[in-house]
Amino acid sequence: MYGLTVRWSLVDAPKGTLKALRAYVEDESHAKFAGLDGLRFKTWRAVKGQWFEGSYVFVSDEARAAFQHSFEKTAKESAGSKIIGSKPILIEACEIVAVVRGPAGFRSSSHFEHERKDD
């Protein structure tokens, strides 16, 4: 499968940035990507004070390349960049070697309330 990683640094981001990113993902981004043609799934990941990233898996290299090309043109003005105050530090295509669905199943959600910690 065909992956893409987009990562922003949170090292110099203002206080509350991760909280703002969570709200953006929950209110807008999740729904936007739920309808993206060629996308198998996207995961939003973060380490508070260090980085925030989107990890994408596409059905084909063509779908991945088209999204990457389009995103690279507007990365500096993307919602994530505006919230964080800087452009991504990494936009990298990758190979997804394997995916497994564990016995606990897969849960698609715009947020995981029980996982949140104060900013």
mmCIF file of C-alpha atoms in Angstrom:
data_model
loop_
_atom_site.group_PDB
_atom_site.id
_atom_site.type_symbol
_atom_site.label_atom_id
_atom_site.label_comp_id
_atom_site.label_asym_id
_atom_site.label_seq_id
_atom_site.Cartn_x
_atom_site.Cartn_y
_atom_site.Cartn_z
ATOM 1 C CA MET A 1 0.000 0.000 0.000
ATOM 2 C CA TYR A 2 0.986 3.594 -0.475
ATOM 3 C CA GLY A 3 1.565 5.892 2.479
ATOM 4 C CA LEU A 4 2.320 9.521 3.126
ATOM 5 C CA THR A 5 3.513 11.205 6.298
ATOM 6 C CA VAL A 6 3.064 14.938 6.910
ATOM 7 C CA ARG A 7 4.669 16.228 10.120
ATOM 8 C CA TRP A 8 4.809 19.608 11.795
ATOM 9 C CA SER A 9 7.052 20.582 14.684
ATOM 10 C CA LEU A 10 5.293 21.727 17.855
ATOM 11 C CA VAL A 11 8.543 22.747 19.571
ATOM 12 C CA ASP A 12 7.984 26.493 19.046
ATOM 13 C CA ALA A 13 4.185 26.376 18.754
ATOM 14 C CA PRO A 14 2.115 28.570 21.074
ATOM 15 C CA LYS A 15 0.611 27.085 24.228
ATOM 16 C CA GLY A 16 -2.741 25.434 23.481
ATOM 17 C CA THR A 17 -1.787 24.468 19.928
ATOM 18 C CA LEU A 18 -2.428 20.754 20.406
ATOM 19 C CA LYS A 19 -5.833 21.522 21.918
ATOM 20 C CA ALA A 20 -6.638 23.695 18.874
ATOM 21 C CA LEU A 21 -5.466 20.916 16.541
ATOM 22 C CA ARG A 22 -7.712 18.383 18.287
ATOM 23 C CA ALA A 23 -10.692 20.702 17.846
ATOM 24 C CA TYR A 24 -9.863 21.240 14.171
ATOM 25 C CA VAL A 25 -9.589 17.502 13.526
ATOM 26 C CA GLU A 26 -12.843 16.817 15.361
ATOM 27 C CA ASP A 27 -14.825 19.682 13.811
ATOM 28 C CA GLU A 28 -13.501 19.762 10.228
ATOM 29 C CA SER A 29 -10.596 17.589 9.165
ATOM 30 C CA HIS A 30 -12.054 14.180 10.064
ATOM 31 C CA ALA A 31 -15.115 14.719 7.848
ATOM 32 C CA LYS A 32 -13.004 16.175 5.025
ATOM 33 C CA PHE A 33 -10.785 13.111 4.843
ATOM 34 C CA ALA A 34 -13.662 10.662 5.320
ATOM 35 C CA GLY A 35 -14.723 11.641 1.793
ATOM 36 C CA LEU A 36 -11.314 11.806 0.085
ATOM 37 C CA ASP A 37 -11.260 9.606 -3.020
ATOM 38 C CA GLY A 38 -8.441 7.088 -3.009
ATOM 39 C CA LEU A 39 -7.801 7.304 0.736
ATOM 40 C CA ARG A 40 -7.991 4.031 2.674
ATOM 41 C CA PHE A 41 -7.446 5.692 6.066
ATOM 42 C CA LYS A 42 -5.755 8.558 7.856
ATOM 43 C CA THR A 43 -4.415 8.731 11.385
ATOM 44 C CA TRP A 44 -3.658 11.960 13.214
ATOM 45 C CA ARG A 45 -0.794 11.553 15.697
ATOM 46 C CA ALA A 46 0.902 13.880 18.145
ATOM 47 C CA VAL A 47 3.478 14.110 20.901
ATOM 48 C CA LYS A 48 2.702 17.183 22.993
ATOM 49 C CA GLY A 49 5.359 19.851 22.615
ATOM 50 C CA GLN A 50 7.213 17.834 19.973
ATOM 51 C CA TRP A 51 5.217 17.104 16.802
ATOM 52 C CA PHE A 52 1.852 16.648 15.100
ATOM 53 C CA GLU A 53 1.378 14.523 11.992
ATOM 54 C CA GLY A 54 -1.029 13.043 9.535
ATOM 55 C CA SER A 55 -0.343 9.483 8.399
ATOM 56 C CA TYR A 56 -2.191 8.543 5.213
ATOM 57 C CA VAL A 57 -2.710 5.247 3.392
ATOM 58 C CA PHE A 58 -3.920 5.346 -0.207
ATOM 59 C CA VAL A 59 -5.296 2.710 -2.589
ATOM 60 C CA SER A 60 -2.688 3.441 -5.253
ATOM 61 C CA ASP A 61 0.569 5.259 -5.827
ATOM 62 C CA GLU A 62 -1.295 7.541 -8.240
ATOM 63 C CA ALA A 63 -3.808 8.569 -5.557
ATOM 64 C CA ARG A 64 -0.988 9.170 -3.075
ATOM 65 C CA ALA A 65 1.078 11.165 -5.576
ATOM 66 C CA ALA A 66 -1.886 13.321 -6.621
ATOM 67 C CA PHE A 67 -2.717 14.172 -3.002
ATOM 68 C CA GLN A 68 0.942 14.812 -2.139
ATOM 69 C CA HIS A 69 1.434 17.078 -5.161
ATOM 70 C CA SER A 70 -1.708 19.060 -4.336
ATOM 71 C CA PHE A 71 -0.837 19.339 -0.643
ATOM 72 C CA GLU A 72 2.762 20.424 -1.276
ATOM 73 C CA LYS A 73 1.479 23.408 -3.281
ATOM 74 C CA THR A 74 -0.615 24.663 -0.345
ATOM 75 C CA ALA A 75 1.176 23.201 2.696
ATOM 76 C CA LYS A 76 2.274 26.595 4.007
ATOM 77 C CA GLU A 77 -1.354 27.823 3.949
ATOM 78 C CA SER A 78 -2.976 24.593 5.183
ATOM 79 C CA ALA A 79 -5.164 24.640 8.278
ATOM 80 C CA GLY A 80 -2.557 22.702 10.261
ATOM 81 C CA SER A 81 0.164 25.168 9.323
ATOM 82 C CA LYS A 82 -2.033 28.114 10.277
ATOM 83 C CA ILE A 83 -2.892 26.621 13.669
ATOM 84 C CA ILE A 84 0.718 25.648 14.397
ATOM 85 C CA GLY A 85 2.266 28.795 12.950
ATOM 86 C CA SER A 86 4.709 27.024 10.634
ATOM 87 C CA LYS A 87 4.776 24.792 7.578
ATOM 88 C CA PRO A 88 5.381 21.014 7.790
ATOM 89 C CA ILE A 89 8.923 19.877 8.509
ATOM 90 C CA LEU A 90 8.337 16.609 6.634
ATOM 91 C CA ILE A 91 6.220 15.504 3.680
ATOM 92 C CA GLU A 92 7.331 11.979 2.858
ATOM 93 C CA ALA A 93 5.924 9.164 0.748
ATOM 94 C CA CYS A 94 6.430 5.697 2.200
ATOM 95 C CA GLU A 95 5.531 2.049 1.712
ATOM 96 C CA ILE A 96 2.962 0.539 4.063
ATOM 97 C CA VAL A 97 4.394 -2.923 4.580
ATOM 98 C CA ALA A 98 1.438 -4.386 6.463
ATOM 99 C CA VAL A 99 -1.660 -3.539 8.488
ATOM 100 C CA VAL A 100 -3.372 -5.766 11.024
ATOM 101 C CA ARG A 101 -6.733 -5.447 12.705
ATOM 102 C CA GLY A 102 -6.311 -6.735 16.244
ATOM 103 C CA PRO A 103 -8.881 -8.689 18.253
ATOM 104 C CA ALA A 104 -10.163 -5.460 19.835
ATOM 105 C CA GLY A 105 -11.283 -4.299 16.376
ATOM 106 C CA PHE A 106 -10.896 -1.003 14.560
ATOM 107 C CA ARG A 107 -12.566 2.174 15.778
ATOM 108 C CA SER A 108 -13.025 5.160 13.499
ATOM 109 C CA SER A 109 -13.639 8.379 15.419
ATOM 110 C CA SER A 110 -13.024 12.114 15.109
ATOM 111 C CA HIS A 111 -11.696 12.086 18.684
ATOM 112 C CA PHE A 112 -10.888 9.824 21.579
ATOM 113 C CA GLU A 113 -12.167 11.692 24.644
ATOM 114 C CA HIS A 114 -10.794 9.253 27.223
ATOM 115 C CA GLU A 115 -7.290 9.675 25.779
ATOM 116 C CA ARG A 116 -7.074 13.464 26.167
ATOM 117 C CA LYS A 117 -4.882 15.170 28.704
ATOM 118 C CA ASP A 118 -4.797 18.851 29.525
ATOM 119 C CA ASP A 119 -2.579 21.096 27.449
#
